[in-house]
Coordinates of C-alpha atoms and ligand atoms in Angstrom, one line a residue:
M69 CA 12.7 -81.3 0.0
N70 CA 10.2 -78.7 -1.2
D71 CA 10.2 -77.2 -4.6
T72 CA 12.0 -74.0 -3.7
D73 CA 15.0 -76.1 -2.5
R74 CA 15.7 -77.4 -5.9
G75 CA 17.7 -74.4 -7.1
L76 CA 21.3 -73.2 -7.2
I77 CA 23.8 -73.5 -4.4
F78 CA 26.5 -70.8 -4.7
P79 CA 30.0 -71.6 -3.8
P80 CA 31.7 -68.6 -2.2
A81 CA 33.0 -65.9 -4.6
A82 CA 36.6 -66.6 -5.3
V83 CA 37.8 -63.9 -7.7
G84 CA 38.5 -60.2 -7.1
H85 CA 38.1 -58.5 -10.5
S86 CA 34.9 -57.2 -12.1
L87 CA 33.5 -57.4 -15.6
L88 CA 32.5 -54.1 -17.3
Q89 CA 30.0 -55.9 -19.5
L90 CA 28.5 -59.4 -19.1
P91 CA 29.0 -61.8 -22.1
P92 CA 26.1 -62.7 -24.4
L93 CA 23.8 -65.4 -23.0
A94 CA 22.7 -68.7 -24.6
L95 CA 20.5 -71.5 -23.3
Y96 CA 21.3 -75.2 -23.6
I97 CA 18.4 -77.6 -23.1
H98 CA 19.3 -81.3 -22.6
I99 CA 16.9 -84.1 -23.7
P100 CA 18.4 -87.3 -22.3
W101 CA 16.7 -90.1 -24.2
C102 CA 17.4 -92.1 -27.4
V103 CA 15.7 -95.0 -29.0
R104 CA 18.9 -97.0 -28.6
K105 CA 22.3 -96.2 -27.1
C106 CA 25.0 -96.1 -29.8
P107 CA 28.2 -98.1 -28.9
Y108 CA 30.5 -95.1 -29.3
C109 CA 28.5 -92.5 -27.5
D110 CA 29.4 -91.1 -24.0
F111 CA 26.8 -88.4 -24.0
N112 CA 24.2 -88.4 -21.2
S113 CA 21.6 -90.4 -23.2
H114 CA 19.5 -93.2 -21.9
T115 CA 17.3 -95.8 -23.7
A116 CA 13.8 -94.4 -23.9
S117 CA 10.9 -96.4 -22.7
P118 CA 7.9 -96.5 -25.1
E119 CA 6.2 -93.6 -23.3
L120 CA 8.5 -90.7 -22.7
P121 CA 7.6 -88.6 -19.6
E122 CA 7.3 -85.5 -21.8
T123 CA 4.9 -83.5 -19.6
E124 CA 6.8 -84.1 -16.4
Y125 CA 10.1 -83.3 -18.1
V126 CA 8.9 -80.1 -19.6
D127 CA 7.5 -79.1 -16.2
A128 CA 10.9 -79.9 -14.6
L129 CA 12.8 -78.0 -17.3
L130 CA 10.7 -74.9 -16.7
A131 CA 11.1 -75.1 -12.9
D132 CA 14.8 -75.6 -13.4
L133 CA 15.0 -72.5 -15.6
E134 CA 12.9 -70.5 -13.1
R135 CA 15.5 -71.1 -10.4
D136 CA 18.4 -70.1 -12.6
L137 CA 16.8 -66.9 -13.9
P138 CA 18.6 -64.5 -11.5
L139 CA 21.9 -65.7 -13.1
A140 CA 20.7 -64.2 -16.4
H141 CA 21.1 -60.7 -14.9
G142 CA 18.5 -59.3 -17.2
R143 CA 20.2 -60.4 -20.4
E144 CA 18.3 -61.6 -23.5
L145 CA 19.0 -65.0 -25.1
T146 CA 21.0 -64.9 -28.3
S147 CA 20.6 -68.7 -29.0
I148 CA 18.9 -71.8 -27.7
F149 CA 20.2 -75.3 -28.4
F150 CA 18.1 -78.5 -27.9
G151 CA 20.8 -81.2 -27.5
G152 CA 20.8 -84.8 -26.6
G153 CA 20.2 -87.6 -26.5
T154 CA 17.6 -87.2 -29.2
P155 CA 15.5 -84.1 -28.8
S156 CA 13.5 -85.0 -32.0
L157 CA 11.9 -87.8 -30.0
F158 CA 9.8 -85.1 -28.3
S159 CA 6.5 -84.1 -29.8
A160 CA 6.1 -80.6 -31.3
E161 CA 3.4 -80.0 -28.6
A162 CA 5.9 -80.6 -25.8
L163 CA 8.6 -78.5 -27.3
G164 CA 6.1 -75.8 -28.1
R165 CA 5.0 -75.6 -24.5
L166 CA 8.6 -75.6 -23.4
L167 CA 9.6 -72.8 -25.8
E168 CA 6.6 -70.7 -24.8
G169 CA 7.5 -71.2 -21.1
V170 CA 11.1 -70.2 -21.8
Q171 CA 9.9 -67.0 -23.6
Q172 CA 7.6 -66.1 -20.8
R173 CA 10.6 -66.1 -18.4
I174 CA 13.4 -64.6 -20.5
R175 CA 13.5 -62.3 -23.5
F176 CA 14.6 -63.6 -26.9
A177 CA 17.0 -61.5 -29.1
S178 CA 15.1 -60.5 -32.3
D179 CA 17.5 -62.7 -34.4
I180 CA 17.7 -65.6 -32.0
E181 CA 19.1 -68.8 -33.3
I182 CA 17.1 -71.9 -32.1
T183 CA 18.7 -75.2 -33.0
L184 CA 17.3 -78.7 -32.5
E185 CA 19.4 -81.9 -32.8
A186 CA 17.4 -84.4 -34.9
N187 CA 18.0 -88.0 -36.0
P188 CA 17.4 -88.9 -39.6
G189 CA 14.7 -91.5 -39.0
T190 CA 11.4 -91.2 -40.7
F191 CA 9.6 -90.8 -37.4
E192 CA 11.6 -87.7 -36.7
Q193 CA 11.3 -86.2 -40.2
N194 CA 7.5 -86.2 -40.1
K195 CA 7.8 -83.6 -37.3
F196 CA 10.2 -81.2 -39.0
R197 CA 7.4 -78.9 -40.3
A198 CA 5.8 -78.6 -36.9
Y199 CA 9.2 -77.8 -35.3
R200 CA 9.8 -75.0 -37.8
Q201 CA 6.4 -73.5 -37.0
L202 CA 7.4 -73.3 -33.3
G203 CA 10.2 -70.9 -34.3
I204 CA 13.0 -73.5 -34.3
N205 CA 15.1 -72.1 -37.2
R206 CA 18.0 -74.5 -37.4
L207 CA 18.3 -78.3 -37.4
S208 CA 21.4 -80.3 -36.7
I209 CA 20.9 -83.7 -38.3
G210 CA 23.0 -86.7 -37.0
V211 CA 23.7 -88.4 -40.3
Q212 CA 27.2 -89.8 -39.3
S213 CA 27.6 -91.7 -42.6
F214 CA 25.6 -92.4 -45.8
Q215 CA 27.0 -95.9 -46.2
Q216 CA 24.8 -98.7 -44.9
A217 CA 27.7 -100.9 -43.7
K218 CA 29.2 -98.0 -41.7
L219 CA 25.8 -97.1 -40.2
E220 CA 25.5 -100.7 -39.0
A221 CA 29.0 -100.7 -37.6
L222 CA 28.1 -97.6 -35.6
G223 CA 24.9 -99.3 -34.4
R224 CA 22.8 -96.6 -35.9
I225 CA 19.0 -97.2 -36.3
H226 CA 18.6 -95.1 -39.5
N227 CA 19.6 -96.3 -42.9
G228 CA 21.5 -94.6 -45.8
D229 CA 18.2 -93.7 -47.6
E230 CA 16.8 -92.0 -44.5
A231 CA 20.1 -90.1 -44.2
M232 CA 19.8 -88.9 -47.9
R233 CA 16.2 -87.9 -47.4
A234 CA 16.6 -86.0 -44.2
A235 CA 18.1 -82.9 -45.8
D236 CA 15.3 -82.6 -48.3
M237 CA 12.7 -83.1 -45.6
A238 CA 14.4 -80.3 -43.6
R239 CA 14.4 -78.0 -46.5
N240 CA 10.8 -78.8 -47.5
A241 CA 9.8 -78.1 -43.9
G242 CA 11.2 -74.6 -44.2
F243 CA 14.6 -75.0 -42.7
D244 CA 17.0 -73.0 -44.9
N245 CA 19.7 -73.4 -42.2
F246 CA 20.7 -76.9 -41.2
N247 CA 23.8 -78.7 -40.1
L248 CA 24.7 -82.3 -40.9
D249 CA 26.8 -84.2 -38.3
L250 CA 29.2 -86.6 -40.0
M251 CA 31.9 -88.8 -38.5
H252 CA 35.1 -90.1 -40.0
G253 CA 37.8 -92.5 -39.0
L254 CA 35.1 -95.2 -38.8
P255 CA 35.7 -98.9 -38.5
D256 CA 37.5 -100.1 -41.7
Q257 CA 37.0 -96.8 -43.4
S258 CA 39.2 -96.0 -46.4
L259 CA 40.1 -92.6 -47.7
D260 CA 37.6 -93.1 -50.6
D261 CA 34.8 -94.1 -48.2
A262 CA 35.3 -91.0 -46.1
L263 CA 35.5 -88.7 -49.1
G264 CA 32.4 -90.4 -50.5
D265 CA 30.5 -89.5 -47.4
L266 CA 31.6 -85.9 -47.6
R267 CA 30.7 -85.6 -51.3
Q268 CA 27.2 -86.9 -50.5
A269 CA 26.8 -84.5 -47.7
I270 CA 28.1 -81.6 -49.9
A271 CA 25.6 -82.6 -52.6
L272 CA 22.8 -82.0 -50.1
A273 CA 24.0 -78.4 -49.6
P274 CA 23.7 -78.0 -45.9
T275 CA 24.7 -74.6 -44.6
H276 CA 27.0 -76.2 -42.0
L277 CA 28.9 -79.4 -41.6
S278 CA 30.2 -80.8 -38.3
W279 CA 32.9 -83.4 -39.3
Y280 CA 34.1 -85.3 -36.2
Q281 CA 36.8 -87.9 -36.0
L282 CA 35.4 -90.9 -34.2
T283 CA 37.0 -91.2 -30.8
L284 CA 36.8 -94.1 -28.4
E285 CA 35.4 -92.8 -25.1
P286 CA 35.7 -94.6 -21.7
N287 CA 32.4 -96.2 -20.5
T288 CA 31.2 -97.0 -24.0
V289 CA 30.8 -100.4 -25.8
F290 CA 33.6 -99.4 -28.3
W291 CA 36.0 -98.7 -25.5
N292 CA 35.5 -102.1 -24.1
Q293 CA 35.4 -103.9 -27.4
P294 CA 37.4 -101.6 -29.8
P295 CA 36.6 -102.0 -33.5
V296 CA 39.4 -101.9 -36.0
L297 CA 40.0 -98.3 -36.8
P298 CA 42.0 -96.8 -39.8
E299 CA 45.8 -96.5 -39.3
D300 CA 47.1 -93.1 -38.4
D301 CA 48.4 -92.5 -41.9
T302 CA 44.9 -93.0 -43.3
L303 CA 43.4 -90.8 -40.7
W304 CA 45.9 -88.0 -41.6
D305 CA 45.1 -88.4 -45.4
I306 CA 41.3 -88.3 -44.6
Q307 CA 41.7 -85.1 -42.6
E308 CA 43.8 -83.4 -45.2
A309 CA 41.8 -84.4 -48.3
G310 CA 38.5 -83.8 -46.5
Q311 CA 39.5 -80.3 -45.5
A312 CA 40.5 -79.5 -49.0
L313 CA 37.3 -80.9 -50.5
L314 CA 35.2 -78.9 -48.0
A315 CA 37.1 -75.7 -48.7
E316 CA 36.7 -76.3 -52.5
H317 CA 32.9 -76.4 -52.0
G318 CA 32.7 -73.2 -49.9
Y319 CA 32.7 -74.8 -46.4
G320 CA 35.2 -72.8 -44.5
Q321 CA 36.7 -74.5 -41.4
Y322 CA 36.3 -72.2 -38.3
E323 CA 36.8 -74.7 -35.5
V324 CA 38.5 -78.1 -35.1
S325 CA 35.4 -80.0 -36.5
A326 CA 33.1 -77.2 -37.7
Y327 CA 32.8 -76.0 -41.3
A328 CA 30.2 -73.5 -42.6
Q329 CA 29.1 -71.7 -45.7
E330 CA 29.7 -67.9 -45.6
G331 CA 27.7 -66.3 -42.8
R332 CA 26.4 -69.6 -41.5
R333 CA 28.6 -70.3 -38.5
A334 CA 26.7 -71.7 -35.5
R335 CA 26.0 -68.8 -33.2
H336 CA 25.4 -71.1 -30.2
N337 CA 28.7 -72.9 -30.6
L338 CA 30.6 -69.7 -31.3
N339 CA 29.3 -68.4 -28.0
Y340 CA 30.9 -71.4 -26.2
W341 CA 34.2 -70.9 -28.0
S342 CA 34.3 -67.2 -27.3
F343 CA 33.8 -67.9 -23.6
G344 CA 30.3 -66.5 -23.6
D345 CA 27.7 -67.4 -20.9
F346 CA 25.2 -70.1 -21.1
L347 CA 22.4 -71.4 -18.9
G348 CA 22.0 -75.2 -18.9
I349 CA 18.7 -76.9 -18.1
G350 CA 17.9 -80.6 -18.2
A351 CA 19.5 -83.8 -16.9
G352 CA 23.3 -83.4 -16.8
A353 CA 23.3 -80.0 -18.5
H354 CA 26.3 -77.7 -17.8
A355 CA 26.3 -73.9 -17.4
K356 CA 28.9 -71.2 -17.4
L357 CA 27.7 -67.9 -16.0
S358 CA 29.4 -64.6 -15.1
S359 CA 28.2 -62.1 -12.6
P360 CA 29.0 -58.3 -12.6
D361 CA 31.3 -58.7 -9.6
G362 CA 33.5 -60.9 -11.8
Q363 CA 32.6 -64.3 -10.4
I364 CA 32.5 -67.0 -13.1
L365 CA 30.6 -70.0 -12.1
R366 CA 30.5 -73.4 -13.8
S367 CA 27.6 -75.6 -12.6
W368 CA 26.0 -78.9 -13.7
K369 CA 22.7 -80.6 -13.2
T370 CA 21.7 -84.0 -11.8
R371 CA 22.6 -86.5 -14.5
L372 CA 20.1 -89.4 -14.3
P373 CA 16.6 -88.5 -15.7
K374 CA 14.9 -90.3 -12.8
D375 CA 16.7 -88.2 -10.3
Y376 CA 16.2 -85.0 -12.3
L377 CA 12.5 -85.8 -12.3
D378 CA 12.3 -86.5 -8.6
P379 CA 10.8 -83.5 -6.8
K380 CA 12.6 -84.5 -3.7
K381 CA 16.0 -84.1 -5.3
S382 CA 18.0 -81.0 -6.3
F383 CA 18.3 -80.1 -10.0
Q384 CA 21.8 -79.0 -9.4
A385 CA 24.5 -81.6 -8.8
G386 CA 27.5 -79.3 -8.4
A387 CA 29.0 -75.9 -9.0
K388 CA 32.5 -74.4 -9.0
A389 CA 33.6 -70.8 -9.1
L390 CA 36.6 -70.5 -11.4
T391 CA 39.7 -69.0 -9.6
V392 CA 41.8 -66.2 -11.1
D393 CA 44.5 -68.8 -11.8
E394 CA 42.2 -71.0 -13.8
L395 CA 40.7 -68.3 -16.0
P396 CA 43.4 -67.8 -18.7
F397 CA 43.5 -71.6 -19.4
E398 CA 39.7 -71.9 -19.4
F399 CA 39.4 -68.9 -21.8
L400 CA 42.1 -70.1 -24.2
M401 CA 41.0 -73.7 -24.2
N402 CA 37.9 -72.5 -25.9
A403 CA 39.1 -69.5 -27.9
L404 CA 42.1 -71.3 -29.5
R405 CA 39.9 -74.0 -30.9
L406 CA 38.7 -71.3 -33.4
T407 CA 40.7 -71.3 -36.6
E408 CA 40.8 -67.5 -36.6
G409 CA 41.1 -67.2 -32.8
V410 CA 39.6 -64.2 -31.2
P411 CA 40.4 -60.4 -30.9
A412 CA 43.0 -59.9 -28.1
E413 CA 40.7 -57.6 -26.2
L414 CA 38.1 -60.3 -25.7
F415 CA 40.5 -61.9 -23.1
S416 CA 40.0 -59.1 -20.6
Q417 CA 36.3 -58.5 -21.5
R418 CA 35.5 -62.1 -20.6
T419 CA 37.9 -62.8 -17.8
G420 CA 38.3 -59.4 -16.2
L421 CA 42.1 -59.9 -16.2
P422 CA 44.7 -57.7 -18.1
L423 CA 46.2 -59.6 -21.0
A424 CA 49.4 -57.7 -20.3
D425 CA 50.0 -60.0 -17.3
F426 CA 50.4 -62.9 -19.7
A427 CA 52.9 -61.2 -22.1
K428 CA 55.7 -63.6 -21.1
A429 CA 53.5 -66.7 -21.7
R430 CA 52.5 -65.3 -25.1
E431 CA 56.0 -64.6 -26.1
Q432 CA 57.2 -68.1 -25.1
A433 CA 54.3 -69.8 -27.0
Q434 CA 55.1 -67.6 -30.1
K435 CA 58.7 -68.6 -29.9
R436 CA 57.7 -72.3 -29.9
G437 CA 55.7 -71.6 -33.1
L438 CA 52.4 -72.4 -31.3
L439 CA 50.8 -69.0 -31.1
V440 CA 50.6 -66.4 -34.0
A441 CA 52.7 -63.3 -33.3
D442 CA 49.8 -60.9 -33.7
P443 CA 49.3 -58.2 -31.0
E444 CA 45.6 -57.8 -32.1
R445 CA 44.5 -61.4 -32.0
L446 CA 44.9 -64.5 -29.9
V447 CA 45.2 -67.3 -32.5
A448 CA 47.0 -70.6 -32.6
T449 CA 49.3 -71.5 -35.5
P450 CA 48.3 -74.7 -37.4
E451 CA 50.9 -76.5 -35.2
G452 CA 49.4 -74.9 -32.1
Q453 CA 45.9 -76.2 -33.1
L454 CA 47.4 -79.7 -33.5
F455 CA 49.1 -79.5 -30.1
L456 CA 46.7 -77.4 -28.2
N457 CA 47.5 -79.0 -24.9
D458 CA 51.2 -78.0 -25.3
L459 CA 50.1 -74.5 -26.1
L460 CA 47.8 -74.2 -23.1
Q461 CA 50.6 -75.3 -20.7
Y462 CA 52.1 -71.8 -21.0
F463 CA 48.9 -70.4 -19.5
L464 CA 48.7 -72.7 -16.5
P465 CA 49.2 -71.1 -13.1
Ligands
SAM294 C1 25.0 -85.2 -28.9 S1 25.6 -86.1 -30.2 C2 24.1 -86.7 -31.0 C3 23.0 -86.1 -31.6 C4 22.0 -87.1 -32.1 N1 21.5 -87.9 -31.1 C5 22.7 -88.1 -33.1 O1 23.3 -89.1 -32.6 O2 22.7 -87.9 -34.3 C6 26.3 -85.0 -31.3 C7 27.3 -85.6 -32.3 O3 28.5 -85.9 -31.7 C8 29.1 -86.8 -32.5 N2 29.7 -87.9 -31.7 C9 29.1 -88.6 -30.7 N3 29.9 -89.5 -30.1 C10 31.1 -89.3 -30.8 C11 32.4 -90.0 -30.7 N4 32.6 -90.9 -29.8 N5 33.4 -89.6 -31.5 C12 33.2 -88.6 -32.4 N6 32.0 -87.9 -32.6 C13 31.0 -88.3 -31.8 C14 28.1 -87.4 -33.5 O4 28.4 -86.9 -34.8 C15 26.8 -86.8 -33.0 O5 25.9 -86.5 -34.1
SF4_295 S1 25.0 -90.8 -30.7 FE1 23.1 -89.7 -30.6 S2 21.5 -91.3 -31.0 FE2 23.4 -92.4 -30.4 S3 23.2 -92.7 -28.2 FE3 24.4 -90.8 -28.5 S4 23.0 -89.2 -28.4 FE4 21.8 -91.1 -28.7

């Protein structure tokens, strides 16, 4: 296969409505390597060999982007997210060349948010200043827990001290906007353990906290050899007390696992949840892209790094045009994760479908107490958030 064959394959257009205005556009860049695979992780991450193929990978990412460019339809980028894997394994030189290449191909919004996922190890922290100088203006640091025993149970390679220092290192490097990823519901975790982690995180004053409940995912070590997790009652207590603690300290919950200080919600993630568009480049990256004729395409890239780097293979592994029937579910599956939901008019702006066609489904979901009875907004009740799948059933074809 020659280089020009590595691009997008379009399935036939399947929808018959049009969009008056295309949604905002973001870019996701996947870096698929980690020092070691964590036993709970089902992300597309692979153990790194001592020498990462940085140069080849950056070349491939830019070639991949080049081929997707027509799908931007002239839009500027409102956010970029380097996710992984562990993007902070890459040198500032490599990321600098990549960002420069992206900017040569596609305009950046003047207030673009550029986030990089980083692990708290010392090796990574030494690079924070250089990352900031590249224009990366937000870090997302994977702390998970501050307690040594919990970090060991999770198979993490950083220790509690490194976790504590990472926030200071980020701030000293010029990041006034950073997120900490924490997990709860960890093996043998008590309510006090979980709240202790949250208190330590709050003391470091991040602008944003992602607080995930540990889930056992198929194809992970934990799935095959499950650790002892807290009982449901304890999980419930952790959730309730944790939310209250975060609220007390000015971290407003705006999505299932996302909490932010005023004005610091993650723009990149908000774009996903409001059914915005995103390009996805890198091994296994997903994209969702709308075109003016109303076609909404989901596509995904070749998953294994060695295949993605193979010039004889296509970057793209698959694509699917969403049908009219699938659109309401797809839109609401994202939008109803947001604690405040979305303005009702966003539904037709993003899907091209009249919301009036779903009046009956809305009414039924409201009667069941799953959807708030507000004509101006689409928002789940607290019960609807808890039983989102039940709520979404009303919007299935
Ligand atoms: C792409 S991952 C990892 C980023 C970075 N490599 C790290 O581990 O810190 C993003 C976040 O998802 C969360 N996560 C990963 N696997 C999870 C699981 N099985 N259950 C709950 N949260 C998980 C972790 O908090 C992690 O920081
Ligand atoms: S949790 Fe993060 S560091 Fe661990 S394997 Fe997954 S992506 Fe890599």
